[in-house]
JSON list of C-alpha atoms in Angstrom, two decimals:
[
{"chain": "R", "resi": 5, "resn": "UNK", "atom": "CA", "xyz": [-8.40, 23.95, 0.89]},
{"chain": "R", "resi": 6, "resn": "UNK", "atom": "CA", "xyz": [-8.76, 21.04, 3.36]},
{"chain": "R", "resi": 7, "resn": "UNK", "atom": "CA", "xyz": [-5.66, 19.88, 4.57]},
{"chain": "R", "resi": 8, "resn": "UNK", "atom": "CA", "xyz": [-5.53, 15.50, 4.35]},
{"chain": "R", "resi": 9, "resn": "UNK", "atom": "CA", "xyz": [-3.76, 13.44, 6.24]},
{"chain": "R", "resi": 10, "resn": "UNK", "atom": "CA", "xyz": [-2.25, 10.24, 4.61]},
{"chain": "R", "resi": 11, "resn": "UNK", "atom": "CA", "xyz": [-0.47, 7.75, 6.40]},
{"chain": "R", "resi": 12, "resn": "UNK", "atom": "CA", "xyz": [2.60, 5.66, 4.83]},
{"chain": "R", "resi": 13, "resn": "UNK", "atom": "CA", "xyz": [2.21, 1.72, 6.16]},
{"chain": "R", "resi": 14, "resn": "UNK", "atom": "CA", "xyz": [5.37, 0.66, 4.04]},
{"chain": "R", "resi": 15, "resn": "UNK", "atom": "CA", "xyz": [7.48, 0.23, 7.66]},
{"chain": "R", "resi": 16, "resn": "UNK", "atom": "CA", "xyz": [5.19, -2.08, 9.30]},
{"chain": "R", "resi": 17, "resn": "UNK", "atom": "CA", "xyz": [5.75, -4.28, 6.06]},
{"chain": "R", "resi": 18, "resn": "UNK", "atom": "CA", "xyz": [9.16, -3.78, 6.19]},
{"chain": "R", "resi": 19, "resn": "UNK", "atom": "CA", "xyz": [9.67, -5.21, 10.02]},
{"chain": "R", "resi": 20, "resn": "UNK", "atom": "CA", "xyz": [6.92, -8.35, 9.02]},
{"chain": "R", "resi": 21, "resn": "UNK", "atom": "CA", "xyz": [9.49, -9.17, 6.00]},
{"chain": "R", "resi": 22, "resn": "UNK", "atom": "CA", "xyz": [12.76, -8.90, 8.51]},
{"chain": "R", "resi": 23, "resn": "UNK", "atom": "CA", "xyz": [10.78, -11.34, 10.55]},
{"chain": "R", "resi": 24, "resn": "UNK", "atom": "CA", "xyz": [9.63, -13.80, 8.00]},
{"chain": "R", "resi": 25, "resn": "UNK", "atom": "CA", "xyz": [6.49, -13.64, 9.97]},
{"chain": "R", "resi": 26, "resn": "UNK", "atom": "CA", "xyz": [2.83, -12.27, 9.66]},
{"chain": "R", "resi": 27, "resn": "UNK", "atom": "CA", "xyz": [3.06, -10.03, 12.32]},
{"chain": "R", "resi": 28, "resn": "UNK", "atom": "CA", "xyz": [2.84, -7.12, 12.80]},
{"chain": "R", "resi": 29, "resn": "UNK", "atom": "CA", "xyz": [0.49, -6.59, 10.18]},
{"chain": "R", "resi": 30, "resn": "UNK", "atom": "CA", "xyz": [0.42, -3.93, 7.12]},
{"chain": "R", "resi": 31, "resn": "UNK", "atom": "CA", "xyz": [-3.98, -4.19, 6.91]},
{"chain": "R", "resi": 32, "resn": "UNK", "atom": "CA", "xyz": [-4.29, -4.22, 10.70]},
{"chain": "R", "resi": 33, "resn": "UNK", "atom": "CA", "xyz": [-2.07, -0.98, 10.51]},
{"chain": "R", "resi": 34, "resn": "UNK", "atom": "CA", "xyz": [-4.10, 0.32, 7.92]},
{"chain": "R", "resi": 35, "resn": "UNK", "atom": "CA", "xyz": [-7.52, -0.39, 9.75]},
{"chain": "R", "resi": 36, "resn": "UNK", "atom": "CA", "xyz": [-6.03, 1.29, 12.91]},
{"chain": "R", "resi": 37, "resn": "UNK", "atom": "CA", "xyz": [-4.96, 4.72, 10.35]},
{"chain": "R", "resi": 38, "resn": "UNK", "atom": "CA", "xyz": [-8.56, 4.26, 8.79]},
{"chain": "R", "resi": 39, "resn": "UNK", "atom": "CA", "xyz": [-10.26, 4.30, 12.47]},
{"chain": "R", "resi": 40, "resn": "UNK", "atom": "CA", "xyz": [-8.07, 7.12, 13.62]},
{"chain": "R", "resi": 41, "resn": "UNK", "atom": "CA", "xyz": [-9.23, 9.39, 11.49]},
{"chain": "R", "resi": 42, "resn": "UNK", "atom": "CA", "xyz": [-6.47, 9.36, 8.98]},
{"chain": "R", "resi": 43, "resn": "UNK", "atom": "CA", "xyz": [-7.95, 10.32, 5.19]},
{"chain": "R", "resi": 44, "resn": "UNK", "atom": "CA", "xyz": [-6.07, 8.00, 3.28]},
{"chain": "R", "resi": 45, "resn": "UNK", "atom": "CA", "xyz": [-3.32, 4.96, 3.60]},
{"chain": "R", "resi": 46, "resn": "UNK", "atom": "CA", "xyz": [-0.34, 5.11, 1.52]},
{"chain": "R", "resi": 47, "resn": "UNK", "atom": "CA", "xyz": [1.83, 2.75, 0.39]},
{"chain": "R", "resi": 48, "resn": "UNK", "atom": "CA", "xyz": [4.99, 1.94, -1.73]},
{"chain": "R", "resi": 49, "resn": "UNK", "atom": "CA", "xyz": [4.47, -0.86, -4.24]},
{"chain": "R", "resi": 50, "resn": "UNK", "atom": "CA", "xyz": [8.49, -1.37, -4.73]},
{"chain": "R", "resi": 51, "resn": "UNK", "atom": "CA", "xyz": [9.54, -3.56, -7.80]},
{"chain": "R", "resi": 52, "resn": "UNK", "atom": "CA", "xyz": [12.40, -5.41, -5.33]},
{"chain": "R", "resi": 53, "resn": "UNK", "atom": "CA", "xyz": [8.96, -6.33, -3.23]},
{"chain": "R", "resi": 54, "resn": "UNK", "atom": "CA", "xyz": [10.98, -5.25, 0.02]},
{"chain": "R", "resi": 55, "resn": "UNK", "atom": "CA", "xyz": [8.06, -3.48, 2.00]},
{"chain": "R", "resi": 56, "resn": "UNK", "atom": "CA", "xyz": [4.56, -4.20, 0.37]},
{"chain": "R", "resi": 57, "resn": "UNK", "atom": "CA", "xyz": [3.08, -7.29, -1.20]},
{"chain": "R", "resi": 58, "resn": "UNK", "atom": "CA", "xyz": [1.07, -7.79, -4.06]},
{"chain": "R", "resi": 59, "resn": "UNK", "atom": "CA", "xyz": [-1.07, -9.32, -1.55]},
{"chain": "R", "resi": 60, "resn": "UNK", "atom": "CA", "xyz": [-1.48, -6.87, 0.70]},
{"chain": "R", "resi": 61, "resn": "UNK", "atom": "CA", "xyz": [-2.37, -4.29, -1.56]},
{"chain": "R", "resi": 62, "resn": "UNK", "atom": "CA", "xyz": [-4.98, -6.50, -3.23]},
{"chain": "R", "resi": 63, "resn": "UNK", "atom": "CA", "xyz": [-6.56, -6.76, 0.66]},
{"chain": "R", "resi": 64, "resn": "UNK", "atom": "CA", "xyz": [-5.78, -2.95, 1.53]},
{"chain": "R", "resi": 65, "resn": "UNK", "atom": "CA", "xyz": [-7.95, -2.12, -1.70]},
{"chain": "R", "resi": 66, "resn": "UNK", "atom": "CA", "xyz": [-10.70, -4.62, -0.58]},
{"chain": "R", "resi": 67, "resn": "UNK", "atom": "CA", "xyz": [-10.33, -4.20, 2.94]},
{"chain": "R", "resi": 68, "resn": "UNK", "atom": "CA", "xyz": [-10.69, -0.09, 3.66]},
{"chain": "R", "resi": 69, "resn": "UNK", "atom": "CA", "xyz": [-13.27, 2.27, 2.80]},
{"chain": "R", "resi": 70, "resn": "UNK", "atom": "CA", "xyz": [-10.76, 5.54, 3.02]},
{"chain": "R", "resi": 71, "resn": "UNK", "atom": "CA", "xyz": [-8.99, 5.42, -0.05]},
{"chain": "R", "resi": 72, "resn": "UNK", "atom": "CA", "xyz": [-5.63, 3.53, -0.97]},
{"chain": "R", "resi": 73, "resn": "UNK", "atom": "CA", "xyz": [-3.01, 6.05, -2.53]},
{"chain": "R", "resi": 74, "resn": "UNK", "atom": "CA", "xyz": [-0.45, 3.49, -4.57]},
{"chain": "R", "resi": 75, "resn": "UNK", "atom": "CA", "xyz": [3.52, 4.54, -4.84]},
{"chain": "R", "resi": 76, "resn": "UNK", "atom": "CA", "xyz": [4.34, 2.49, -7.82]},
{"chain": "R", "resi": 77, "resn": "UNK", "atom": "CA", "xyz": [7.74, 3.10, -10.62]},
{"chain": "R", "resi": 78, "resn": "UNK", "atom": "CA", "xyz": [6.17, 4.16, -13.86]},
{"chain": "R", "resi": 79, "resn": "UNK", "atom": "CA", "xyz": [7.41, 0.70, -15.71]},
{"chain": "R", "resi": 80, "resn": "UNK", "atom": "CA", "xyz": [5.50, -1.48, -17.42]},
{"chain": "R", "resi": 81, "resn": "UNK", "atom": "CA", "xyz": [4.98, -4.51, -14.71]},
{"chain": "R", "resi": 82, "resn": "UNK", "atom": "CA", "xyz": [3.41, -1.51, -12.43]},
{"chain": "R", "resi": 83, "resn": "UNK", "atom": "CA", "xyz": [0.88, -0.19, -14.74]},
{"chain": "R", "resi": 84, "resn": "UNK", "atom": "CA", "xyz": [0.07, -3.85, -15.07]},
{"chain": "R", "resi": 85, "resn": "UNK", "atom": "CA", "xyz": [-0.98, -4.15, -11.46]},
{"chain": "R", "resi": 86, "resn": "UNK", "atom": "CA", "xyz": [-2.86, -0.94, -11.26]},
{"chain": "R", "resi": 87, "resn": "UNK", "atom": "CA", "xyz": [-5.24, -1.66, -14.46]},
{"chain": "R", "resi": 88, "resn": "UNK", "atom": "CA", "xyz": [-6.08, -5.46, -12.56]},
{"chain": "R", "resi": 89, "resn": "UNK", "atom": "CA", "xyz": [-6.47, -3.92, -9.20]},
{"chain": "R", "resi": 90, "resn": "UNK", "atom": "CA", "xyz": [-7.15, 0.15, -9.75]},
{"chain": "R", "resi": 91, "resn": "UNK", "atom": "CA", "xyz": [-6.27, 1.47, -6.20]},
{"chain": "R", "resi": 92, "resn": "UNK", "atom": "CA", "xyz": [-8.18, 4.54, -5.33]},
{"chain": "R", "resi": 93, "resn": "UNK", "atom": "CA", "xyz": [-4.80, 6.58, -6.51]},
{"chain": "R", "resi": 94, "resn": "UNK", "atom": "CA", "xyz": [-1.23, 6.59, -7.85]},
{"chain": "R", "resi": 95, "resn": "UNK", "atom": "CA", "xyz": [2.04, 8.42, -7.17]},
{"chain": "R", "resi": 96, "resn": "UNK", "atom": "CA", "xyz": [4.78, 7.50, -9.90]},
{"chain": "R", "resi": 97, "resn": "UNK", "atom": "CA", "xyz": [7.67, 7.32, -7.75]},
{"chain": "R", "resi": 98, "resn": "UNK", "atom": "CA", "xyz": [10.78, 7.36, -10.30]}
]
């Protein structure tokens, strides 16, 4: 089995929110993980919207060629998104 390494962005989100700014950003992040070497990017789709946009995950899904693995609550407003936008994969995060 080959071990994968997938790399949570949610953070960088997080400290662009507390700034009300654009930097730093969440797809720059990403596009440094995806040049590293990194398998995958992972990120947490909350319902509050505190880390991730909608936004950003509709440009992390058109933006990266290593996959996109989606943390999203199983409600109804998430499956929503995912049908419109199908990132690569899904974690149901209760």
């Amino acid at each position: 089995m080959k071990i994968r390494l997938g790399v949570n962005i949610d953070h960088v989100a997080t400290l662009r929110n507390a700034r009300n700014g654009l930097h730093p950003d969440p797809i720059r992040a990403a596009k440094i993980v995806e040049s590293s070497g990194a398998d995958l990017v992972v990120a947490h789709l909350r319902e509050d919207r505190r880390h991730i946009t909608d936004e950003d995950v509709i440009n992390l899904i058109r933006k990266l060629s290593i996959p996109l693995q989606l943390e999203i609550a199983p409600t109804y407003e998430m499956l929503d998104f995912i049908l419109k936008y199908k990132p690569d994969r899904i974690c149901l995060v209760p």
